[in-house]
GROMACS .gro file of C-alpha atoms in nm:
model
  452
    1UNK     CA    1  -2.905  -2.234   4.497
    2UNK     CA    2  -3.058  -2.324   4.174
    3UNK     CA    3  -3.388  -2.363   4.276
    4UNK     CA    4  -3.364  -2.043   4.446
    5UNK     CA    5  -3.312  -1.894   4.078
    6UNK     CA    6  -3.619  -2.044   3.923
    7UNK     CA    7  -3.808  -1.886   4.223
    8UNK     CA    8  -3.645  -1.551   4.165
    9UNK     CA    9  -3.725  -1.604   3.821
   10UNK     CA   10  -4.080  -1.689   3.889
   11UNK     CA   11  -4.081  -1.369   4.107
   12UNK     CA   12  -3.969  -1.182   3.800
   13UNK     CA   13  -4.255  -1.273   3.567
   14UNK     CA   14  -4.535  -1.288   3.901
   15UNK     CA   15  -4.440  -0.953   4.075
   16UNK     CA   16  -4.691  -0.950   4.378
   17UNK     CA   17  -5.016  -0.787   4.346
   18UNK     CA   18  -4.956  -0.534   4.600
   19UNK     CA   19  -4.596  -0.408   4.467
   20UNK     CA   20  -4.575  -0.122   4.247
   21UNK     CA   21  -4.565  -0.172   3.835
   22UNK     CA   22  -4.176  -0.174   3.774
   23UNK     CA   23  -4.274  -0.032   3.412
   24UNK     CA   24  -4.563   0.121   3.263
   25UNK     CA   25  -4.679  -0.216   3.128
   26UNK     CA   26  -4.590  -0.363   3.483
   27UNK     CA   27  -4.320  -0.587   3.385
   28UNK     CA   28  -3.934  -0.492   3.361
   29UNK     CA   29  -3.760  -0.407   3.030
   30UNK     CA   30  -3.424  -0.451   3.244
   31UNK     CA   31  -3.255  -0.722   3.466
   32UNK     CA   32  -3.067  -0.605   3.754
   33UNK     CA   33  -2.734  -0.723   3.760
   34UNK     CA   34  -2.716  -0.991   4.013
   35UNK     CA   35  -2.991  -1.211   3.842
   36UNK     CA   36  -2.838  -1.191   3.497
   37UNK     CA   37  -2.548  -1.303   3.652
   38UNK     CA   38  -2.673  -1.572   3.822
   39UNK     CA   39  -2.955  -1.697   3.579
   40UNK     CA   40  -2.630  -1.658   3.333
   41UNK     CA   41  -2.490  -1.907   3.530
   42UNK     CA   42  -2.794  -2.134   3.511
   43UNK     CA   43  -2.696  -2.121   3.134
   44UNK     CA   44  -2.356  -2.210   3.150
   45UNK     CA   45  -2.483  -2.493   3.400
   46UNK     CA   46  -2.715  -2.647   3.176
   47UNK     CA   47  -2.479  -2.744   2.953
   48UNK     CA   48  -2.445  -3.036   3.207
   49UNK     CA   49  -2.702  -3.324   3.182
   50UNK     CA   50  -2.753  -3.350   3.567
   51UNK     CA   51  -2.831  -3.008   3.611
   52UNK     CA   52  -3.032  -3.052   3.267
   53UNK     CA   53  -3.253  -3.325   3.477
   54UNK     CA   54  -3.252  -3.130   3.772
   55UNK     CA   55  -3.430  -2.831   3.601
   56UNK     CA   56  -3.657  -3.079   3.398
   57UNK     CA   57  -3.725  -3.224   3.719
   58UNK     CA   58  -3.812  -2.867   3.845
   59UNK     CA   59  -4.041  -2.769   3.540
   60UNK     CA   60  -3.798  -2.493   3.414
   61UNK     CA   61  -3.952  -2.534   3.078
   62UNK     CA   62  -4.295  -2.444   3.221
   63UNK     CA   63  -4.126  -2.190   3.391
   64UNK     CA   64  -3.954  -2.033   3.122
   65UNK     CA   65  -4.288  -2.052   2.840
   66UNK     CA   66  -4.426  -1.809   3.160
   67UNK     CA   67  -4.171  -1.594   3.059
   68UNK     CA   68  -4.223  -1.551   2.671
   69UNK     CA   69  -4.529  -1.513   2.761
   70UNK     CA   70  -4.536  -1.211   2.993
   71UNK     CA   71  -4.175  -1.060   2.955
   72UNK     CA   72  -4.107  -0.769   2.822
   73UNK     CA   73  -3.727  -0.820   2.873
   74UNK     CA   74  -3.513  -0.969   2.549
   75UNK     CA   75  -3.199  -1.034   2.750
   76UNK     CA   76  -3.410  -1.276   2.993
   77UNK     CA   77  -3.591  -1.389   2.660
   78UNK     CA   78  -3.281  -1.496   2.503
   79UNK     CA   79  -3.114  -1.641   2.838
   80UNK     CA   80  -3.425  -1.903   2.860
   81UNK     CA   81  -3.417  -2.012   2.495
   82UNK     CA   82  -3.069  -2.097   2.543
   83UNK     CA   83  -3.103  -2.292   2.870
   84UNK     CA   84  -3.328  -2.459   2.678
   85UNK     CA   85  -3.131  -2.492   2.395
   86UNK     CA   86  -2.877  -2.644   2.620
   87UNK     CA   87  -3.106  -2.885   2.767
   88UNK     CA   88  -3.223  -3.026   2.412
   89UNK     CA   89  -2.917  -3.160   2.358
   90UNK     CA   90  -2.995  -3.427   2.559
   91UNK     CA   91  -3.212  -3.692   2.422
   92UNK     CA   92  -3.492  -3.765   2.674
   93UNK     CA   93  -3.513  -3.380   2.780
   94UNK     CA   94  -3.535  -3.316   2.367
   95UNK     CA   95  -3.807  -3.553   2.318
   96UNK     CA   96  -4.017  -3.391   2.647
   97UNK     CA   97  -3.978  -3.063   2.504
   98UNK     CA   98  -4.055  -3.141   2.149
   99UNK     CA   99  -4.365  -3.346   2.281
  100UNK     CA  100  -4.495  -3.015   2.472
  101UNK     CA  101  -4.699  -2.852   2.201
  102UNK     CA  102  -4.772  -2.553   2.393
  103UNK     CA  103  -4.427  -2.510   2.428
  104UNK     CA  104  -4.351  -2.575   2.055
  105UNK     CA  105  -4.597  -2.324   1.949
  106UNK     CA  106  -4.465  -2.051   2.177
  107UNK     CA  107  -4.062  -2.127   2.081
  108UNK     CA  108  -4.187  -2.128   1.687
  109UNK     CA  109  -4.332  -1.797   1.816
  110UNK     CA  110  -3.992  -1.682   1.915
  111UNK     CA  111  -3.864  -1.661   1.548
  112UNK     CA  112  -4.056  -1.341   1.482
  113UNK     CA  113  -3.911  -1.164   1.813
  114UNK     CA  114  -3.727  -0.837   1.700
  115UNK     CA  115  -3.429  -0.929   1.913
  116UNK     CA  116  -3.132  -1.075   1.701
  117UNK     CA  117  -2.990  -1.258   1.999
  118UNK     CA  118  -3.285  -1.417   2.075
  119UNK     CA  119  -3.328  -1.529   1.729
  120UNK     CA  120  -3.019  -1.696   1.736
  121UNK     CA  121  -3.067  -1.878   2.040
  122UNK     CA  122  -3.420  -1.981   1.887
  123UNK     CA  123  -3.277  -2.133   1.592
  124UNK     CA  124  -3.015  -2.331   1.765
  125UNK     CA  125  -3.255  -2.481   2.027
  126UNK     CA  126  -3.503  -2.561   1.684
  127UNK     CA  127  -3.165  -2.693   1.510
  128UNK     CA  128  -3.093  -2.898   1.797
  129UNK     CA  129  -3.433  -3.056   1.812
  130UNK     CA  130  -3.417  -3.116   1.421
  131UNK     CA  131  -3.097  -3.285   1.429
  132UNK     CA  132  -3.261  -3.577   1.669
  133UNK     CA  133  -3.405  -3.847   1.450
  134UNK     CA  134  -3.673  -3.913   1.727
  135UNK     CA  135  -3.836  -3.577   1.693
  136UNK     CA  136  -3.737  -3.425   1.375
  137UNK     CA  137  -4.048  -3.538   1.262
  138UNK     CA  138  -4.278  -3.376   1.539
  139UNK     CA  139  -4.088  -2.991   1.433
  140UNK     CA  140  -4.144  -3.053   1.015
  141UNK     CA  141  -4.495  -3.112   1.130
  142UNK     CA  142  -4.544  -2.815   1.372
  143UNK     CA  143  -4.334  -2.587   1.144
  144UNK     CA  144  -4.545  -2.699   0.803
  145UNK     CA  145  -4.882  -2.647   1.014
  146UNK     CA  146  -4.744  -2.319   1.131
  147UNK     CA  147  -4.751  -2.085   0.818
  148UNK     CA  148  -4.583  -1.780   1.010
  149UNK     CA  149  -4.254  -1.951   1.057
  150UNK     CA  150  -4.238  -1.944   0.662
  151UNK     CA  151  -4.287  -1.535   0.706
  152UNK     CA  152  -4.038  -1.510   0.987
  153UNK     CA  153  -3.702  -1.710   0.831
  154UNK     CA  154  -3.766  -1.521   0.500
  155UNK     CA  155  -3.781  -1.183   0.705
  156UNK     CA  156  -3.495  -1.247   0.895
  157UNK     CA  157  -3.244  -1.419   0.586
  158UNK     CA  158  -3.348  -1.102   0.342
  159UNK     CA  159  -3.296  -0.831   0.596
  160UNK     CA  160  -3.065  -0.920   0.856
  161UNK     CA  161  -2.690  -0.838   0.898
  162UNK     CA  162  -2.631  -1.031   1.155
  163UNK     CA  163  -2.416  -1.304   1.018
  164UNK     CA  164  -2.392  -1.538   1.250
  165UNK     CA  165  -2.813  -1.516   1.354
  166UNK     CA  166  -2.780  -1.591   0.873
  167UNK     CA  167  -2.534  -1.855   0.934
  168UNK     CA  168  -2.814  -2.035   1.198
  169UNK     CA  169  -3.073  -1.971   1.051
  170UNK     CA  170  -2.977  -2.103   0.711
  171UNK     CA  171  -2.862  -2.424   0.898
  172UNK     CA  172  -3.201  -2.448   1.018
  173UNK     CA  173  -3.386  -2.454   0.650
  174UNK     CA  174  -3.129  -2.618   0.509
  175UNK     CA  175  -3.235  -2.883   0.738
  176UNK     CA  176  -3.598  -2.876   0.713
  177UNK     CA  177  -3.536  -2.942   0.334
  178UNK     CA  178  -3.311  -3.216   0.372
  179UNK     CA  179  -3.585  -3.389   0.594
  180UNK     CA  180  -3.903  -3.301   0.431
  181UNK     CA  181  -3.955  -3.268   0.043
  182UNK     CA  182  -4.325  -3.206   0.108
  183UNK     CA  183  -4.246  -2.872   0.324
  184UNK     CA  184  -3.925  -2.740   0.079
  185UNK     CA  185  -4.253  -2.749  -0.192
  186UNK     CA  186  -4.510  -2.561   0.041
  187UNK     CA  187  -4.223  -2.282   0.089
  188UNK     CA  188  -4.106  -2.282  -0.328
  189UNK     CA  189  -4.481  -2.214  -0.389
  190UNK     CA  190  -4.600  -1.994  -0.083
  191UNK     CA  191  -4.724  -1.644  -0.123
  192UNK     CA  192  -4.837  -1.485   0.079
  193UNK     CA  193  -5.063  -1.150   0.065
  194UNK     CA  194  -5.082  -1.044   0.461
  195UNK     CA  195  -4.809  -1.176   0.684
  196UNK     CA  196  -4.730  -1.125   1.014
  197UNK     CA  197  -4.391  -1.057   1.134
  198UNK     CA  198  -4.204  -0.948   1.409
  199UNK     CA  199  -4.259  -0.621   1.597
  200UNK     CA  200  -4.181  -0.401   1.883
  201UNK     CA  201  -4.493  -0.373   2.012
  202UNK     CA  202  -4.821  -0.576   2.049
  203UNK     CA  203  -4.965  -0.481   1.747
  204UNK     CA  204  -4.821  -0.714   1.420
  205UNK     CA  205  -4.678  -0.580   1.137
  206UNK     CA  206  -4.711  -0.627   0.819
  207UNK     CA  207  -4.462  -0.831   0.612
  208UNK     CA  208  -4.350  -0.795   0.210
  209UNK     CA  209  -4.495  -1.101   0.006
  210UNK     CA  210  -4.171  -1.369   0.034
  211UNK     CA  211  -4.009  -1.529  -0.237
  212UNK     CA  212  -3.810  -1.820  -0.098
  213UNK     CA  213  -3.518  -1.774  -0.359
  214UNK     CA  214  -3.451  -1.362  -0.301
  215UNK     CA  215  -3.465  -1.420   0.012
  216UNK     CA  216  -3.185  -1.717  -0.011
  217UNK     CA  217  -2.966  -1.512  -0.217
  218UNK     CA  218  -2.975  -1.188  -0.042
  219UNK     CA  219  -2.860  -1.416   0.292
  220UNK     CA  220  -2.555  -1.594   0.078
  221UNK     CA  221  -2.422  -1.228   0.023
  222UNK     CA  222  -2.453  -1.111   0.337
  223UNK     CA  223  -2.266  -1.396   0.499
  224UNK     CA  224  -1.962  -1.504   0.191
  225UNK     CA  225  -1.728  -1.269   0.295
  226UNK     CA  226  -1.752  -1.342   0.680
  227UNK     CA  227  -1.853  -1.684   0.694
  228UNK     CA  228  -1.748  -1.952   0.410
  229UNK     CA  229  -1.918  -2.221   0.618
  230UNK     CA  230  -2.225  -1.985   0.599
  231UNK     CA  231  -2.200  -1.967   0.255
  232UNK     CA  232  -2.134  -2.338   0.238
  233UNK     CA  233  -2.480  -2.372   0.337
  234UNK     CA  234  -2.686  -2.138   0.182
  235UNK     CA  235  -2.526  -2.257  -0.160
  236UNK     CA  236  -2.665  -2.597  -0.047
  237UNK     CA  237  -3.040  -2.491   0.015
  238UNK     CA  238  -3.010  -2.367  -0.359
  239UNK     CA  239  -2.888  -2.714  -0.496
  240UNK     CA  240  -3.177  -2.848  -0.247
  241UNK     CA  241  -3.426  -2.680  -0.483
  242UNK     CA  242  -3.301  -2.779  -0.784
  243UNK     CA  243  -3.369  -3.134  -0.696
  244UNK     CA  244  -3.753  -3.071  -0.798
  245UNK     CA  245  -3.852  -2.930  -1.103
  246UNK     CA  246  -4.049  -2.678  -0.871
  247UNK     CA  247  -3.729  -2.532  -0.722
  248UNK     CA  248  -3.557  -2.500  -1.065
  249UNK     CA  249  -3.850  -2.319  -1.212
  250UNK     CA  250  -3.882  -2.054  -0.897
  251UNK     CA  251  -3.486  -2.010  -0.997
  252UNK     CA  252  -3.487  -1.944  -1.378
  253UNK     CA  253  -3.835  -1.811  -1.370
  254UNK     CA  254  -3.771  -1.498  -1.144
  255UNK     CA  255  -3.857  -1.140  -1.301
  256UNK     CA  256  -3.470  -1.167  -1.389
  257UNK     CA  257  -3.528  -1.449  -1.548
  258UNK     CA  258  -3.297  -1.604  -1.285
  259UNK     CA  259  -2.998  -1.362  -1.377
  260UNK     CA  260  -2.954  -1.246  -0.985
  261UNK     CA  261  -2.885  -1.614  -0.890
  262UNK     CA  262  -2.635  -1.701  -1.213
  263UNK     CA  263  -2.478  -1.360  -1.139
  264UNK     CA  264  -2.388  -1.452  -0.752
  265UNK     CA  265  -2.276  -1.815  -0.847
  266UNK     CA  266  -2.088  -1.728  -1.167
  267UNK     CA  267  -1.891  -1.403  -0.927
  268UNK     CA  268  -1.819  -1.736  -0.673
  269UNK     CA  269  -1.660  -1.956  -0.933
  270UNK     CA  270  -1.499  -1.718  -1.145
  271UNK     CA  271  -1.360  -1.474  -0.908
  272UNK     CA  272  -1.367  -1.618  -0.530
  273UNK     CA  273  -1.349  -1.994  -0.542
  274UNK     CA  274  -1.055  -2.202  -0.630
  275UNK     CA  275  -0.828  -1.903  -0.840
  276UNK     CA  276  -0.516  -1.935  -1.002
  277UNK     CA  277  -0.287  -1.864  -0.746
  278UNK     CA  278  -0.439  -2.083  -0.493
  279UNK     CA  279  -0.262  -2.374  -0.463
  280UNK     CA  280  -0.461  -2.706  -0.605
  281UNK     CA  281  -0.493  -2.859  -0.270
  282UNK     CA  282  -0.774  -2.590  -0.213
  283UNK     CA  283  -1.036  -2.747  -0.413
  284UNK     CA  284  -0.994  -3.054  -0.099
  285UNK     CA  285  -1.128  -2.738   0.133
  286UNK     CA  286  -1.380  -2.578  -0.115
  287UNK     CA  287  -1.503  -2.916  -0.291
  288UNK     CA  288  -1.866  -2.914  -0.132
  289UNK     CA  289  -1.933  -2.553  -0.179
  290UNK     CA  290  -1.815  -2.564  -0.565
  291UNK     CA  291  -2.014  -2.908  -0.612
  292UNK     CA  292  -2.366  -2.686  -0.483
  293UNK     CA  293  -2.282  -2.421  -0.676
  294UNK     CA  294  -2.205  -2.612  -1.029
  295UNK     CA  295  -2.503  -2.857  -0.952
  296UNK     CA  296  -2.734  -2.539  -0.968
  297UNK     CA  297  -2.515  -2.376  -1.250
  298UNK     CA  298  -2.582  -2.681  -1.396
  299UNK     CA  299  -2.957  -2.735  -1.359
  300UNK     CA  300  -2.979  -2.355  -1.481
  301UNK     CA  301  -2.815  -2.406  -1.760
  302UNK     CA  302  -3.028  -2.707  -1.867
  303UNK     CA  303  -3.366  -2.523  -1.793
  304UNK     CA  304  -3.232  -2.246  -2.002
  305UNK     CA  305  -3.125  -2.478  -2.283
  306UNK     CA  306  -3.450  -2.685  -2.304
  307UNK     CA  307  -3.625  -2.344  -2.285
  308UNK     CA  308  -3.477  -2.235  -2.596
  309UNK     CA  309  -3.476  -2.575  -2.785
  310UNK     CA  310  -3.833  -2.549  -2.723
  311UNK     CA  311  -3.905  -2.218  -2.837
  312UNK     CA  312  -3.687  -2.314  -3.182
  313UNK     CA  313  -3.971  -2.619  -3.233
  314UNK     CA  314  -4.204  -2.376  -3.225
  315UNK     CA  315  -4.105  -2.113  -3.477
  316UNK     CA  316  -3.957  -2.326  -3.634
  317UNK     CA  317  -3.611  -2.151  -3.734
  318UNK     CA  318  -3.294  -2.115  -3.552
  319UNK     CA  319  -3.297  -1.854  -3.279
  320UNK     CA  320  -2.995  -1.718  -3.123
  321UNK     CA  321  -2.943  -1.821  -2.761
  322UNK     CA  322  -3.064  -1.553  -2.564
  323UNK     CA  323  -2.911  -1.662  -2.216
  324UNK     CA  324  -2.567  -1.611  -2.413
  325UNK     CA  325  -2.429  -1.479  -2.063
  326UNK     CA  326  -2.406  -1.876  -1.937
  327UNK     CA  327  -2.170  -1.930  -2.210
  328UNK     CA  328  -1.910  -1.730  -2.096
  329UNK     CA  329  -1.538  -1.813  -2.141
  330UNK     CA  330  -1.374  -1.744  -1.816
  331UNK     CA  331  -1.702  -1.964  -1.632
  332UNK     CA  332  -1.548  -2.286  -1.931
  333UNK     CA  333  -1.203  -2.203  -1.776
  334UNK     CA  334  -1.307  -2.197  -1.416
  335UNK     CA  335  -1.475  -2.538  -1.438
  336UNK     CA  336  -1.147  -2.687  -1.652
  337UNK     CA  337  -0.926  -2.536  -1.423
  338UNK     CA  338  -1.142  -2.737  -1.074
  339UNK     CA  339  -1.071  -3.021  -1.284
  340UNK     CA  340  -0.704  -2.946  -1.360
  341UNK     CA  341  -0.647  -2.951  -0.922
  342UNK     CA  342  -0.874  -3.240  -0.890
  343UNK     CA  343  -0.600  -3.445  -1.119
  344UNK     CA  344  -0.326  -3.287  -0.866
  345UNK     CA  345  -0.509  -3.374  -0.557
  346UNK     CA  346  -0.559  -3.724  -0.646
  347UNK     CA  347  -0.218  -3.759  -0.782
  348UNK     CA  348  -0.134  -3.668  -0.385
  349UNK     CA  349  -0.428  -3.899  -0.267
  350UNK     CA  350  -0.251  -4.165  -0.415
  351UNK     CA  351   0.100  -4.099  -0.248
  352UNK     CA  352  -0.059  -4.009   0.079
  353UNK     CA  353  -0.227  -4.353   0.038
  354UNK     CA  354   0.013  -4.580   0.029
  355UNK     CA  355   0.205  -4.379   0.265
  356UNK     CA  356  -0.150  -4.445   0.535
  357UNK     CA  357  -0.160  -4.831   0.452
  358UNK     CA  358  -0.121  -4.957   0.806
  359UNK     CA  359  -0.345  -4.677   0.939
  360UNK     CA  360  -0.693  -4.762   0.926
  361UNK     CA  361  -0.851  -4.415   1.001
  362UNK     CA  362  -0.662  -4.240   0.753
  363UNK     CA  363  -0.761  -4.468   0.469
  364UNK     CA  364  -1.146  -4.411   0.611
  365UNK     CA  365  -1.121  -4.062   0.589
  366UNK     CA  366  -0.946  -4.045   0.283
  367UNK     CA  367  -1.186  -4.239   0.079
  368UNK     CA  368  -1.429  -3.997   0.195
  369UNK     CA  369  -1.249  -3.717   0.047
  370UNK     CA  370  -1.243  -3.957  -0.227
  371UNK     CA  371  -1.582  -3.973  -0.229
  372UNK     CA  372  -1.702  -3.595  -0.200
  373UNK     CA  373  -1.387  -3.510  -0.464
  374UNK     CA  374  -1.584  -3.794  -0.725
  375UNK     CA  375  -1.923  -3.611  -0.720
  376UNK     CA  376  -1.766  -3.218  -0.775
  377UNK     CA  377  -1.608  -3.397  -1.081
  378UNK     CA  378  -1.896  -3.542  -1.176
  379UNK     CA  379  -2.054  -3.227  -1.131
  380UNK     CA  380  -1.817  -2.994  -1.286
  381UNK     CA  381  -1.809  -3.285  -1.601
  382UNK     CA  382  -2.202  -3.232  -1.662
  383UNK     CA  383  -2.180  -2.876  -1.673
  384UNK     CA  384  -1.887  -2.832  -1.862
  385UNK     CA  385  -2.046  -3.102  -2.154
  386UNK     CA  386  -2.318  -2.885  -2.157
  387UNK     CA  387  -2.160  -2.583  -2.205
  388UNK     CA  388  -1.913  -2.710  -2.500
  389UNK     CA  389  -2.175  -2.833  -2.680
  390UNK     CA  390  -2.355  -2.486  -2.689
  391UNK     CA  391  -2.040  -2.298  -2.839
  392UNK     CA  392  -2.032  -2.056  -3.135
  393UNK     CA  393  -1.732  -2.038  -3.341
  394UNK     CA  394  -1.722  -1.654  -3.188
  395UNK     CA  395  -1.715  -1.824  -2.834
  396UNK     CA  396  -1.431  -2.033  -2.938
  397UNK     CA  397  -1.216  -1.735  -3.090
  398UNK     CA  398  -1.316  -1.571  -2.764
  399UNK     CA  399  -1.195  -1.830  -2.571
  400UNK     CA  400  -0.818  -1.842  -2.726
  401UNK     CA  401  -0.789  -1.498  -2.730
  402UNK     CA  402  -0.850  -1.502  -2.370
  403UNK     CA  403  -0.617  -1.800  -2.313
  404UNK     CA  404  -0.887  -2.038  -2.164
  405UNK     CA  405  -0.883  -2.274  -2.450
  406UNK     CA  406  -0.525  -2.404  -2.520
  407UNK     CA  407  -0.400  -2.735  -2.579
  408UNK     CA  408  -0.338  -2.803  -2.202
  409UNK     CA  409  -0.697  -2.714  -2.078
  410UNK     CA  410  -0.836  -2.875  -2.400
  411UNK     CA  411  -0.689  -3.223  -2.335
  412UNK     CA  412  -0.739  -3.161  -1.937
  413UNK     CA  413  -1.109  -3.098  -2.057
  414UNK     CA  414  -1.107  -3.386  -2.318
  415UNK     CA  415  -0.910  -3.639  -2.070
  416UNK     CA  416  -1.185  -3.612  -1.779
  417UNK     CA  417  -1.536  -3.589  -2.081
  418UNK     CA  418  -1.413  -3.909  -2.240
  419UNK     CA  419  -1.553  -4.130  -2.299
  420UNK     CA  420  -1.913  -4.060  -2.092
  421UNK     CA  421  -1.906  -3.718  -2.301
  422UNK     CA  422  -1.763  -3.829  -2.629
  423UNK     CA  423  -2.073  -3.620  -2.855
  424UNK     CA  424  -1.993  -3.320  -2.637
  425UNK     CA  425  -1.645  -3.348  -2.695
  426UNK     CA  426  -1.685  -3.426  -3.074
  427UNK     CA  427  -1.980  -3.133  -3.117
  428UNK     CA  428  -1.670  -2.888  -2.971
  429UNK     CA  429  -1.423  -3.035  -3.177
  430UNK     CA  430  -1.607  -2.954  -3.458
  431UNK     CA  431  -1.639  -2.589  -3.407
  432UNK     CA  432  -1.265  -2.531  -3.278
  433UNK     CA  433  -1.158  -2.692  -3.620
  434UNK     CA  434  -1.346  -2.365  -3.754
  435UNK     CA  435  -1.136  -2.130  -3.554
  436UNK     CA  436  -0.844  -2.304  -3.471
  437UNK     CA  437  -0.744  -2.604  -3.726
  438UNK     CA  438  -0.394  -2.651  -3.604
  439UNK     CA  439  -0.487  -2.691  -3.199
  440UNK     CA  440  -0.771  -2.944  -3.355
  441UNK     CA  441  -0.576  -3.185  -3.552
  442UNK     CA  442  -0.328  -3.164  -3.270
  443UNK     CA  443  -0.587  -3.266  -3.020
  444UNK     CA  444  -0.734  -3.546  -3.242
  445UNK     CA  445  -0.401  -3.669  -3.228
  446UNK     CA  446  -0.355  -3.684  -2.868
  447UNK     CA  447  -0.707  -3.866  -2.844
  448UNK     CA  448  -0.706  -4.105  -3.140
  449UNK     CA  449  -1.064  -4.249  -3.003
  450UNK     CA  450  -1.244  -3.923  -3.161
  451UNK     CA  451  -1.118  -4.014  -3.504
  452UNK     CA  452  -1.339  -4.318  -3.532
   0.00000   0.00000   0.00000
């Protein structure tokens, strides 16, 4: 039965010479119903690994590159991608795929089809290949030699609602970052002046010239109100950039000056993620999408920082800090109050603890939460340091009219800074003194260290 469907199929994309063009460009836009059912069942099928090898065995991937090549219909398009997508989740199949650079360069072709579904079925089968150590390497290769796949994922990520085809996607480059410096730096820097993209007929169309971080952004709003996990990534492909100078520069040195990306973030922390009437065990569920976002907050707010330091050495005099927008109260009370249900979920990682002593797999996965909880404090500390030290007496009056600065979220603040942060702590000190001298001295008491 199944290798009567790869003959069909071949039958489909070879119609004999002497039967009449089912379309004007003699191929069919259309299945008929009983071979999408059954090649649908092919699909579900090769989800197994024997009928994987059995279709290997029977040069379905040969089979199927005849189809991208001459079919004109997306449903069978997107019905082969994810048979093979099915079949590279098996190792050997995976690495005779990926070895197939015929095949590579046709599937990287598939990324600029105009058919969503097919899109997402490309990027899962490209996912899947990317995610096996043996061949990872052969896709960052093909995909750094291949400049149009650049063209395509920007295309797709700044104009597509389709969240799920966002959510795959943005798996997929938040992959090809994590595995290849060399390629993230090609895409922070490409720009391109003629592009070719996807379109509906033979002829190629013209895309925009791509920025990598518009595109990023404009993906991360589609998907945070459908998809957290979505967002989860996409706010991880920004803190990818910031880990080269490159990255951080193609952030703060947009035509916005990089207000577009503070603007999203800030809207996340202050307004989405971890509020005050969540309960504190949220920041357990949220802690790797708030550690992305504050690492980039924070590597903003440092470029912006040495940017105006450096303009002061210049001129010589004191200039105001013209990215006063970072120093906003409510972002200061945000990051204390992340900090404020980190203290009450390790309080409760400590009870549940010695309540898990005999059971080994608890304690495992607790330490990792352990673990990922450690670096958004860590996070959250470096920002907030930074931030403290930047405040105006204004921002401070600001701040207690507003009720984020109090004695509880000062010593909250002051308890996690000290004593890595002690001249942050002592530079802020020094400046609340000027607006507030009572909560001050009443702080210096509660921390006798910053009196010496």
């Amino acid at each position: 039965w199944l290798f009567s469907i790869l003959t069909r199929l071949i039958e489909v994309i070879s119609p004999e010479k002497t039967e009449p063009p089912v379309s004007p460009e003699g191929m069919q836009t259309e299945l008929d119903e009983e071979m999408e059912n059954d090649i649908c069942k092919v699909w579900d099928m090769s989800m197994d690994e024997d009928v994987a090898l059995f279709l290997q065995e029977f040069n379905a991937p040969d089979i199927f590159m005849g189809v991208f090549a001459k079919s004109k219909c997306p449903r069978l398009t997107e019905i082969c991608v994810g048979i093979l997508g099915n079949m590279a989740c098996f190792q050997d199949i995976c690495m005779s795929i990926s070895k197939d650079e015929n095949l590579g360069q046709v599937l990287l072709q598939r990324l600029c089809d105009s058919d969503s579904p097919t899109l997402l079925e490309t990027s899962r089968l490209l996912l899947t290949c990317l995610s096996q150590p043996e061949v990872a390497n052969v896709w960052v290769e093909r995909i750094r030699e291949n400049p149009s796949v650049y063209d395509c994922v920007c295309f797709i990520m700044s104009s597509s609602t389709n969240v799920e085809l966002l959510v795959k996607v943005g798996e997929v480059v938040d992959k090809l970052f994590d595995l290849d410096e060399e390629l993230m730096l090609n895409w922070i820097k490409n720009s391109t002046c003629q592009s070719v993209g996807p379109s509906v007929d033979d002829s190629p169309e013209e895309l925009p010239d791509f920025k990598i971080v518009p595109c990023i952004l404009e993906a991360a709003k589609q998907v945070r109100s459908d998809n957290p996990e979505g967002l989860d990534v996409y706010m991880h492909i920004l803190q990818l950039l910031t880990t080269v100078d490159e990255g951080i520069q193609a952030i703060v040195q947009a035509p916005d000056g990089g207000k577009e990306t503070w603007s999203l973030l800030y809207d996340l922390v202050c307004h989405e993620l971890c509020q005050p009437d969540d309960p504190p065990i949220i920041v357990q569920e949220q802690k790797t999408v708030l550690a992305s976002i504050l690492s980039v907050l924070s590597a903003m707010f440092a470029s912006q920082t040495e940017q105006e330091y450096t303009k002061m050495r210049k001129s010589n005099v004191k200039l105001p800090f013209s990215s006063y927008f970072m120093l906003d109260m409510p972002l200061i009370g945000s990051l204390i109050r992340i900090l404020q249900y980190m203290e009450g979920c390790g309080k409760r990682s400590v009870e549940n603890s010695k309540e898990s002593e005999q059971q080994e797999t608890g304690r495992a996965d607790l330490n990792e939460e352990d673990f990922h909880l450690k670096i958004l404090k860590d996070i959250c500390c470096e920002l907030l340091s930074n931030m403290l030290q930047e405040l105006t007496k204004e921002n401070m009056l600001e701040g207690l009219h507003q009720g984020h600065l109090n004695e509880q979220t000062c010593s909250c603040a002051f308890q996690n800074l000290l004593p890595l942060y002690s001249t942050s702590v002592e530079s802020f000190l020094e400046v609340l003194r000027e607006a507030d001298h009572t909560l001050a001295d009443s702080l210096e008491k509660r921390f006798p260290s910053l009196k010496v």
